[in-house]
């Protein structure tokens, strides 16, 4: 499902390009997404960045936004 904007398929190669721009482990949990209590991992942030059409070098910004509330729970 999309908001009408194009979605880039998150291939493993594209996600790994994003991961090259961080020293964090792909399975590191940055927070928990409510209401489903889903883990927001570095890997899932990279996947969403790919799908949104971000450039890989923006990964540090995506990680900063993913953990920007200062706590272990992200209210999205």
XYZ file of C-alpha atoms in Angstrom:
76
model
C 0.000 0.000 0.000
C 1.305 3.443 -0.863
C 0.316 7.077 -0.652
C 0.654 7.289 -4.418
C 4.366 7.989 -4.447
C 6.626 5.381 -6.046
C 8.072 2.680 -3.813
C 11.582 1.375 -4.442
C 11.804 -2.394 -3.852
C 14.124 -2.963 -0.855
C 16.565 -5.473 -2.296
C 19.280 -6.845 -0.020
C 21.906 -5.030 -2.098
C 20.181 -1.655 -1.696
C 19.660 -2.130 2.049
C 23.325 -3.081 2.480
C 24.328 0.132 0.686
C 22.483 2.063 3.429
C 24.115 -0.001 6.168
C 27.568 1.036 4.925
C 26.816 4.524 6.234
C 26.525 3.448 9.870
C 28.695 1.584 12.361
C 25.639 0.233 14.177
C 24.675 -3.427 13.993
C 21.734 -4.131 11.669
C 19.864 -5.942 14.449
C 20.313 -3.127 17.001
C 16.914 -2.082 18.343
C 16.515 1.692 18.454
C 13.044 1.603 19.950
C 9.650 -0.048 19.993
C 6.901 1.127 17.654
C 3.456 1.466 19.142
C 0.716 0.303 19.017
C 2.030 -3.015 17.653
C 5.124 -3.182 19.897
C 7.336 -3.774 16.854
C 11.096 -3.326 17.094
C 12.580 -0.451 15.085
C 15.956 -1.895 14.124
C 18.754 -0.334 12.119
C 17.902 -2.861 9.378
C 14.203 -1.882 9.302
C 15.113 1.803 9.138
C 17.388 1.054 6.166
C 14.597 -0.911 4.462
C 12.176 1.987 4.914
C 14.791 4.437 3.643
C 15.230 2.380 0.483
C 11.476 2.140 -0.083
C 11.099 5.900 0.389
C 13.759 6.602 -2.231
C 16.294 8.149 0.148
C 19.972 8.212 -0.718
C 22.174 5.793 1.236
C 24.251 8.665 2.645
C 21.127 9.871 4.480
C 21.199 6.789 6.745
C 22.713 8.664 9.735
C 19.825 11.149 9.535
C 17.263 8.339 9.370
C 18.817 6.722 12.445
C 18.789 10.043 14.295
C 15.113 10.501 13.457
C 14.352 6.922 14.462
C 15.724 7.506 17.945
C 14.784 11.168 18.251
C 12.261 10.838 21.054
C 15.000 9.967 23.531
C 13.270 6.859 24.809
C 12.863 3.210 24.012
C 9.302 3.634 22.669
C 8.570 5.383 19.362
C 5.050 6.704 18.969
C 4.360 6.505 15.225
